[in-house]
Amino acid sequence: MVNKENEKDKFLAPENEVHTVIGPEGEEITVDPLKDYFCEAFPKVHEPKNKIVENFINWARAESLWVLGFGTGCGSIEIPPLLSPRYDAFRFGVAMRATPRQSSVIIISGYLSVKTLKRAIRSYEQMQNPKFVVALGSCTINGGMYWDSYNTINRLDHYMPVDVYVAGCMPRPEALLAGFDSLKKRIRAGRAEGANEYASNFKWYKANQKKIIKDWNMPDYNW
């Protein structure tokens, strides 16, 4: 007979286990990192405000895209030239940020291994709403040249919502700029609702994620 509790926690990292610490007054404090450091509430759908206000807010969002500096695969090599003087993404309101809390866009750049998928999900869930996903390269659409690989995923949209695909292997910086332009149009039109889609279908996305990530050792929602 298998102990379900032990099976559930077999991948739990030591630092995330329940433990006791000594407080400043010498008192013992029980710490449960998964409950104390993370919010257990699932994501919620954020309904748009009235049309005039929402149109103005969407215009502002479209003109200020802060991209998380997180390279997942070979497509990451196309991102540095995007910020060079030749392409100058800053002209289009596209800037790189260092942490998920500061970012509104995450680029899944090329192939995505199962190990990296786990980190990408965690980063995506820590981003503030509204947030957008740009899928770069053929690997995010159908797996590309790694379509039958044991440790890469085939379809990104089964694990997180995708707002814009940029096809190619690999797309040039011009194609990525065109992708950002398409994302801006979707945001201004109020159609870039990936974050709300993720919240609406959270259980479906989470079931797909856990199906492929065997060593799940983090909260279901990493807020």
Tab-separated table of C-alpha atoms in Angstrom:
chain	number	residue	atom	x	y	z
A	1	MET	CA	0.000	0.000	0.000
A	2	VAL	CA	1.414	3.408	-1.071
A	3	ASN	CA	1.305	6.275	1.396
A	4	LYS	CA	-0.267	9.098	-0.639
A	5	GLU	CA	1.131	11.797	1.630
A	6	ASN	CA	4.689	10.560	1.143
A	7	GLU	CA	4.112	10.235	-2.596
A	8	LYS	CA	2.866	13.812	-2.736
A	9	ASP	CA	5.929	15.207	-0.944
A	10	LYS	CA	8.655	13.021	-2.438
A	11	PHE	CA	9.982	15.885	-4.598
A	12	LEU	CA	9.671	18.544	-1.896
A	13	ALA	CA	12.928	20.494	-1.562
A	14	PRO	CA	14.417	20.474	1.965
A	15	GLU	CA	14.103	24.256	2.305
A	16	ASN	CA	10.357	23.982	1.612
A	17	GLU	CA	9.654	21.440	4.341
A	18	VAL	CA	7.870	22.463	7.531
A	19	HIS	CA	10.508	23.391	10.120
A	20	THR	CA	10.948	25.254	13.399
A	21	VAL	CA	12.981	28.441	13.853
A	22	ILE	CA	13.898	30.400	16.972
A	23	GLY	CA	12.410	33.892	17.158
A	24	PRO	CA	14.093	37.044	18.548
A	25	GLU	CA	12.568	36.442	21.972
A	26	GLY	CA	13.761	32.838	22.037
A	27	GLU	CA	10.311	31.456	21.165
A	28	GLU	CA	9.885	28.591	18.715
A	29	ILE	CA	8.051	29.426	15.473
A	30	THR	CA	6.792	26.782	13.053
A	31	VAL	CA	7.349	27.762	9.426
A	32	ASP	CA	5.584	26.156	6.462
A	33	PRO	CA	7.256	27.799	3.435
A	34	LEU	CA	4.661	26.695	0.886
A	35	LYS	CA	1.877	28.332	2.887
A	36	ASP	CA	3.768	31.228	4.478
A	37	TYR	CA	5.670	32.458	1.412
A	38	PHE	CA	3.087	31.813	-1.312
A	39	CYS	CA	-0.539	32.782	-1.793
A	40	GLU	CA	-2.819	29.740	-1.994
A	41	ALA	CA	-5.580	31.605	-3.853
A	42	PHE	CA	-5.956	30.696	-7.525
A	43	PRO	CA	-5.805	33.418	-10.205
A	44	LYS	CA	-8.945	35.404	-10.900
A	45	VAL	CA	-10.399	36.771	-14.111
A	46	HIS	CA	-10.120	40.563	-14.266
A	47	GLU	CA	-13.098	41.998	-16.092
A	48	PRO	CA	-12.423	45.076	-18.258
A	49	LYS	CA	-13.613	48.469	-17.050
A	50	ASN	CA	-15.936	50.687	-19.077
A	51	LYS	CA	-15.044	50.966	-22.757
A	52	ILE	CA	-13.539	54.486	-22.770
A	53	VAL	CA	-11.303	53.865	-19.752
A	54	GLU	CA	-10.244	50.442	-21.000
A	55	ASN	CA	-9.332	51.785	-24.450
A	56	PHE	CA	-7.057	54.393	-22.872
A	57	ILE	CA	-5.458	51.858	-20.511
A	58	ASN	CA	-4.894	49.401	-23.376
A	59	TRP	CA	-3.211	52.130	-25.416
A	60	ALA	CA	-0.845	52.800	-22.490
A	61	ARG	CA	-0.165	49.073	-22.026
A	62	ALA	CA	0.623	48.618	-25.711
A	63	GLU	CA	3.137	51.467	-25.701
A	64	SER	CA	5.016	50.160	-22.653
A	65	LEU	CA	5.976	46.501	-23.030
A	66	TRP	CA	8.417	45.390	-20.361
A	67	VAL	CA	9.985	42.085	-21.347
A	68	LEU	CA	11.338	39.593	-18.836
A	69	GLY	CA	15.020	38.881	-19.496
A	70	PHE	CA	14.635	35.109	-19.469
A	71	GLY	CA	16.007	33.105	-22.409
A	72	THR	CA	14.548	29.617	-22.705
A	73	GLY	CA	16.230	28.274	-25.844
A	74	CYS	CA	18.270	29.004	-28.951
A	75	GLY	CA	15.960	31.867	-29.971
A	76	SER	CA	17.359	33.948	-27.117
A	77	ILE	CA	20.290	34.870	-29.381
A	78	GLU	CA	17.887	37.048	-31.409
A	79	ILE	CA	16.954	39.242	-28.455
A	80	PRO	CA	20.234	41.171	-27.785
A	81	PRO	CA	20.401	42.529	-31.381
A	82	LEU	CA	16.826	43.760	-30.914
A	83	LEU	CA	18.107	46.282	-28.365
A	84	SER	CA	21.122	47.354	-30.417
A	85	PRO	CA	21.165	50.662	-32.359
A	86	ARG	CA	20.328	48.905	-35.621
A	87	TYR	CA	16.890	47.705	-34.487
A	88	ASP	CA	16.419	49.827	-31.356
A	89	ALA	CA	13.355	48.217	-29.797
A	90	PHE	CA	13.187	51.116	-27.317
A	91	ARG	CA	11.640	53.188	-30.139
A	92	PHE	CA	8.595	50.940	-29.901
A	93	GLY	CA	8.282	51.079	-26.132
A	94	VAL	CA	9.906	47.663	-25.656
A	95	ALA	CA	12.308	47.427	-22.713
A	96	MET	CA	13.952	44.522	-20.896
A	97	ARG	CA	13.388	43.970	-17.180
A	98	ALA	CA	15.211	41.775	-14.698
A	99	THR	CA	12.422	40.212	-12.631
A	100	PRO	CA	8.888	38.836	-13.237
A	101	ARG	CA	7.383	41.399	-10.851
A	102	GLN	CA	8.544	44.215	-13.165
A	103	SER	CA	7.565	42.555	-16.444
A	104	SER	CA	4.448	42.390	-18.588
A	105	VAL	CA	5.785	40.187	-21.418
A	106	ILE	CA	7.606	36.863	-21.408
A	107	ILE	CA	9.225	35.530	-24.591
A	108	ILE	CA	9.447	31.752	-24.917
A	109	SER	CA	12.412	31.807	-27.261
A	110	GLY	CA	12.742	28.555	-29.178
A	111	TYR	CA	12.627	25.042	-27.789
A	112	LEU	CA	11.408	24.571	-24.240
A	113	SER	CA	12.690	21.636	-22.214
A	114	VAL	CA	10.548	20.162	-19.455
A	115	LYS	CA	13.022	21.388	-16.852
A	116	THR	CA	12.872	24.937	-18.228
A	117	LEU	CA	9.071	24.776	-18.596
A	118	LYS	CA	8.830	24.469	-14.828
A	119	ARG	CA	10.799	27.713	-14.373
A	120	ALA	CA	8.901	29.468	-17.170
A	121	ILE	CA	5.570	28.650	-15.499
A	122	ARG	CA	6.842	29.948	-12.180
A	123	SER	CA	8.075	33.178	-13.785
A	124	TYR	CA	4.838	33.659	-15.740
A	125	GLU	CA	2.676	33.194	-12.664
A	126	GLN	CA	4.724	35.742	-10.709
A	127	MET	CA	4.144	38.423	-13.343
A	128	GLN	CA	1.495	41.058	-12.678
A	129	ASN	CA	-1.715	41.107	-14.709
A	130	PRO	CA	-2.196	41.877	-17.489
A	131	LYS	CA	0.658	39.806	-18.902
A	132	PHE	CA	1.431	38.544	-22.360
A	133	VAL	CA	3.290	35.610	-23.918
A	134	VAL	CA	5.211	35.817	-27.191
A	135	ALA	CA	6.149	32.406	-28.619
A	136	LEU	CA	9.282	32.661	-30.745
A	137	GLY	CA	10.169	30.002	-33.298
A	138	SER	CA	8.647	26.830	-34.715
A	139	CYS	CA	9.446	24.775	-31.614
A	140	THR	CA	6.745	26.561	-29.622
A	141	ILE	CA	4.148	25.722	-32.295
A	142	ASN	CA	4.753	22.049	-33.063
A	143	GLY	CA	8.100	21.122	-31.497
A	144	GLY	CA	10.133	22.014	-34.592
A	145	MET	CA	13.171	19.804	-35.093
A	146	TYR	CA	12.668	18.486	-31.563
A	147	TRP	CA	9.076	17.346	-32.172
A	148	ASP	CA	9.832	13.772	-31.021
A	149	SER	CA	12.322	14.607	-28.269
A	150	TYR	CA	11.732	13.022	-24.877
A	151	ASN	CA	12.561	16.166	-22.897
A	152	THR	CA	11.032	19.060	-24.862
A	153	ILE	CA	7.410	20.111	-25.285
A	154	ASN	CA	5.612	20.254	-28.630
A	155	ARG	CA	2.846	22.806	-28.068
A	156	LEU	CA	3.368	25.719	-25.748
A	157	ASP	CA	-0.329	26.643	-25.709
A	158	HIS	CA	-1.106	23.458	-23.768
A	159	TYR	CA	0.890	24.779	-20.799
A	160	MET	CA	0.455	28.553	-20.893
A	161	PRO	CA	-1.659	30.886	-23.055
A	162	VAL	CA	0.067	32.391	-26.090
A	163	ASP	CA	-0.852	35.857	-27.365
A	164	VAL	CA	1.426	36.021	-30.432
A	165	TYR	CA	3.407	33.420	-32.383
A	166	VAL	CA	6.498	34.416	-34.379
A	167	ALA	CA	7.197	31.538	-36.765
A	168	GLY	CA	10.588	30.529	-38.148
A	169	CYS	CA	13.763	28.706	-37.184
A	170	MET	CA	15.020	31.093	-35.985
A	171	PRO	CA	13.083	34.291	-36.713
A	172	ARG	CA	15.252	37.321	-37.332
A	173	PRO	CA	15.027	40.411	-35.090
A	174	GLU	CA	12.808	42.072	-37.722
A	175	ALA	CA	10.304	39.239	-37.317
A	176	LEU	CA	10.350	39.662	-33.546
A	177	LEU	CA	9.667	43.394	-33.974
A	178	ALA	CA	6.739	42.499	-36.239
A	179	GLY	CA	5.540	40.155	-33.482
A	180	PHE	CA	5.645	42.989	-30.968
A	181	ASP	CA	3.687	45.136	-33.419
A	182	SER	CA	1.022	42.406	-33.670
A	183	LEU	CA	0.933	42.149	-29.874
A	184	LYS	CA	0.401	45.914	-29.616
A	185	LYS	CA	-2.532	45.724	-32.029
A	186	ARG	CA	-4.098	42.901	-30.016
A	187	ILE	CA	-3.648	44.821	-26.753
A	188	ARG	CA	-5.161	48.016	-28.178
A	189	ALA	CA	-8.095	46.010	-29.541
A	190	GLY	CA	-8.635	44.373	-26.139
A	191	ARG	CA	-7.961	40.892	-27.551
A	192	ALA	CA	-4.739	40.062	-25.660
A	193	GLU	CA	-6.582	38.237	-22.890
A	194	GLY	CA	-4.087	35.423	-22.225
A	195	ALA	CA	-3.930	36.083	-18.482
A	196	ASN	CA	-7.722	35.885	-18.158
A	197	GLU	CA	-7.744	32.728	-20.290
A	198	TYR	CA	-5.163	31.205	-17.944
A	199	ALA	CA	-7.323	32.067	-14.934
A	200	SER	CA	-10.502	30.736	-16.579
A	201	ASN	CA	-8.915	27.425	-17.599
A	202	PHE	CA	-6.461	27.178	-14.716
A	203	LYS	CA	-7.294	23.573	-13.804
A	204	TRP	CA	-6.817	22.423	-17.415
A	205	TYR	CA	-3.450	24.169	-17.754
A	206	LYS	CA	-2.308	22.864	-14.355
A	207	ALA	CA	-3.301	19.283	-15.223
A	208	ASN	CA	-1.269	19.503	-18.454
A	209	GLN	CA	1.716	20.958	-16.601
A	210	LYS	CA	1.712	18.264	-13.931
A	211	LYS	CA	1.298	15.557	-16.555
A	212	ILE	CA	4.701	16.364	-18.036
A	213	ILE	CA	6.567	17.835	-15.031
A	214	LYS	CA	7.111	14.763	-12.891
A	215	ASP	CA	9.024	16.446	-10.040
A	216	TRP	CA	6.382	19.034	-9.137
A	217	ASN	CA	7.597	20.533	-5.844
A	218	MET	CA	6.040	23.980	-5.760
A	219	PRO	CA	2.581	25.431	-5.075
A	220	ASP	CA	-0.051	25.073	-7.772
A	221	TYR	CA	-0.034	28.851	-8.215
A	222	ASN	CA	3.293	30.602	-7.692
A	223	TRP	CA	2.036	34.043	-6.780
